[in-house]
Amino acid sequence: MRRYLASSIGVTCATALALPLTLPTTPASATARPAEARPAAVAPTVPGSTQSLPLAPRPGDRILGSAAEQGLYRPDVRRFSLVGVIWDNPDTELYGSVEVRTREAGGDHWSGWQDVETHNHDHAADPDTAERSSGRVRGSTAPLWVGDSDGVEVRVRADGEGRTTGAREPLPAGLRLELVDPGEAAAEPEGQSTRDMRASETQAEYATEIPALNRQQTEEEARLLQGEQAQQGELRVKPFIGPRPRIVTRRGWGADEKLRERGFVYTKKVKAAFVHHTASGNKYWCTQVPSLIRGIYRYHVLSSGWRDIGYNFLVDRCGNIYEGRAGGVAKPVKGAHTLGFNTDSMGIAVLGTFVSSKPSKAAVGAIARLTAWKLGLFGANPNGKTYLKSGGGNLYPKGKNVRLNVISGHRDGFATECPGRLLYGRLGSARLTAAKYQGR
């Protein structure tokens, strides 16, 4: 049984989303409803499902034939825990705001209105790649974790100015509300009991110790991955590799492998790590993280149209590390996390929103442990610099060689607020700690 989880505001990776709206709704708005009776019969829960509901225009101004306001009120949906809004064209931005409120499952309490991050197109596959040009990719907001719910209302307003025209842009075509049920809870994460995870909740802020280095296993992995270069004498010094951290596998968080595309896509190496936040809210128990990741996975694949979850790894506030995109945690799996810079890099997403909330010390420590090991397998210094060739984006044109920190924030490769200013400000500490893990 999933526990109800109140969600926090999910405004990230954009700068103008939190304006309160007073839009008319059908039926009457929440302020006009003295009582909202529950329906007599509610459809039974379907574990592991996605409800996709088209939004309807609201009365008001029309811009170029497209309603400036759209929304939906449904008190009778199947249970869900994660919400997002999608639209037809992945190259079209939603210049405006999205707000949702939800009703807790089995109760009568409705949440307040919560903002949904609209600028999510920068977490995506690179232009001119098979994943991007598959024909299945759609525009999407960030997913917002709302907890176990069975009623929803959403309102979308075109109140943003386009970058090129400077005028108010119409809403994208084909707006739909996605309600994701991540399915029943999976088994406890591998190697850690529920009791351990709950204990780590209270210790997350203090998990800062650096473990003793034991490179025997990781050096063997490096030799396997870089055997050809070693035989050719290209590796002339002993690699600096941090100890391999405990990683909850896809099986551990309950990934349905039938959802993703078959096969894997790799790059040549991992030269850099881009740190993100998921913009999905901060109020979750670490025991609920497998469900949260399953929801993001389903949203990335079935709603956004990606071949798999976009991030290579995910980190929760208790410092637990989770395998993201399939293909092998020690291999250079190509993700869909930083538009223009997915080649020769990996994406690490911290679960939460860090524009005005601080990341936990445990989460920052997990970034350091993970990068010390994974970057070390490929000879990268986490406190150094590297060059990546841009695949195209809003900061750097396609083909430009860009000098970046080996551990960079998403905003370093794309003009976005991600990973939130407070997490971005902790990356310097993560770089230094990761270098210590490597013995530098």
PDB file of C-alpha atoms in Angstrom, residues 121-127 129 274 337-343 345 388-394 396-400 402 404 410 413-414:
ATOM      1  CA  HIS A 121      12.708  19.984 -23.326  1.00  0.00           C
ATOM      2  CA  ASP A 122      16.323  20.534 -22.316  1.00  0.00           C
ATOM      3  CA  HIS A 123      16.309  17.117 -20.598  1.00  0.00           C
ATOM      4  CA  ALA A 124      16.250  15.214 -23.863  1.00  0.00           C
ATOM      5  CA  ALA A 125      18.094  13.279 -26.529  1.00  0.00           C
ATOM      6  CA  ASP A 126      20.463  15.240 -28.772  1.00  0.00           C
ATOM      7  CA  PRO A 127      19.243  16.633 -32.097  1.00  0.00           C
ATOM      8  CA  THR A 129      19.869  11.217 -33.135  1.00  0.00           C
ATOM      9  CA  PHE A 274      26.029  16.623 -15.621  1.00  0.00           C
ATOM     10  CA  HIS A 337      19.593  14.248 -19.933  1.00  0.00           C
ATOM     11  CA  THR A 338      21.443  17.289 -21.326  1.00  0.00           C
ATOM     12  CA  LEU A 339      20.314  18.377 -24.773  1.00  0.00           C
ATOM     13  CA  GLY A 340      23.429  18.769 -26.913  1.00  0.00           C
ATOM     14  CA  PHE A 341      25.859  17.069 -24.530  1.00  0.00           C
ATOM     15  CA  ASN A 342      24.704  13.467 -24.090  1.00  0.00           C
ATOM     16  CA  THR A 343      27.721  12.067 -25.949  1.00  0.00           C
ATOM     17  CA  SER A 345      28.864  12.169 -20.587  1.00  0.00           C
ATOM     18  CA  LEU A 388      32.840  18.154 -25.103  1.00  0.00           C
ATOM     19  CA  LYS A 389      31.545  18.757 -28.610  1.00  0.00           C
ATOM     20  CA  SER A 390      28.086  20.318 -28.674  1.00  0.00           C
ATOM     21  CA  GLY A 391      25.346  18.477 -30.497  1.00  0.00           C
ATOM     22  CA  GLY A 392      23.321  21.699 -30.681  1.00  0.00           C
ATOM     23  CA  GLY A 393      21.468  23.714 -28.070  1.00  0.00           C
ATOM     24  CA  ASN A 394      20.596  27.208 -26.912  1.00  0.00           C
ATOM     25  CA  TYR A 396      26.451  26.435 -27.961  1.00  0.00           C
ATOM     26  CA  PRO A 397      26.023  25.741 -31.691  1.00  0.00           C
ATOM     27  CA  LYS A 398      26.380  22.250 -33.054  1.00  0.00           C
ATOM     28  CA  GLY A 399      30.003  21.205 -33.509  1.00  0.00           C
ATOM     29  CA  LYS A 400      31.540  23.680 -31.051  1.00  0.00           C
ATOM     30  CA  VAL A 402      33.177  23.509 -25.185  1.00  0.00           C
ATOM     31  CA  LEU A 404      33.506  22.376 -19.090  1.00  0.00           C
ATOM     32  CA  HIS A 410      22.887  21.118 -16.364  1.00  0.00           C
ATOM     33  CA  GLY A 413      25.499  23.060 -21.140  1.00  0.00           C
ATOM     34  CA  PHE A 414      22.040  24.564 -21.631  1.00  0.00           C
TER      35      PHE A 414
END
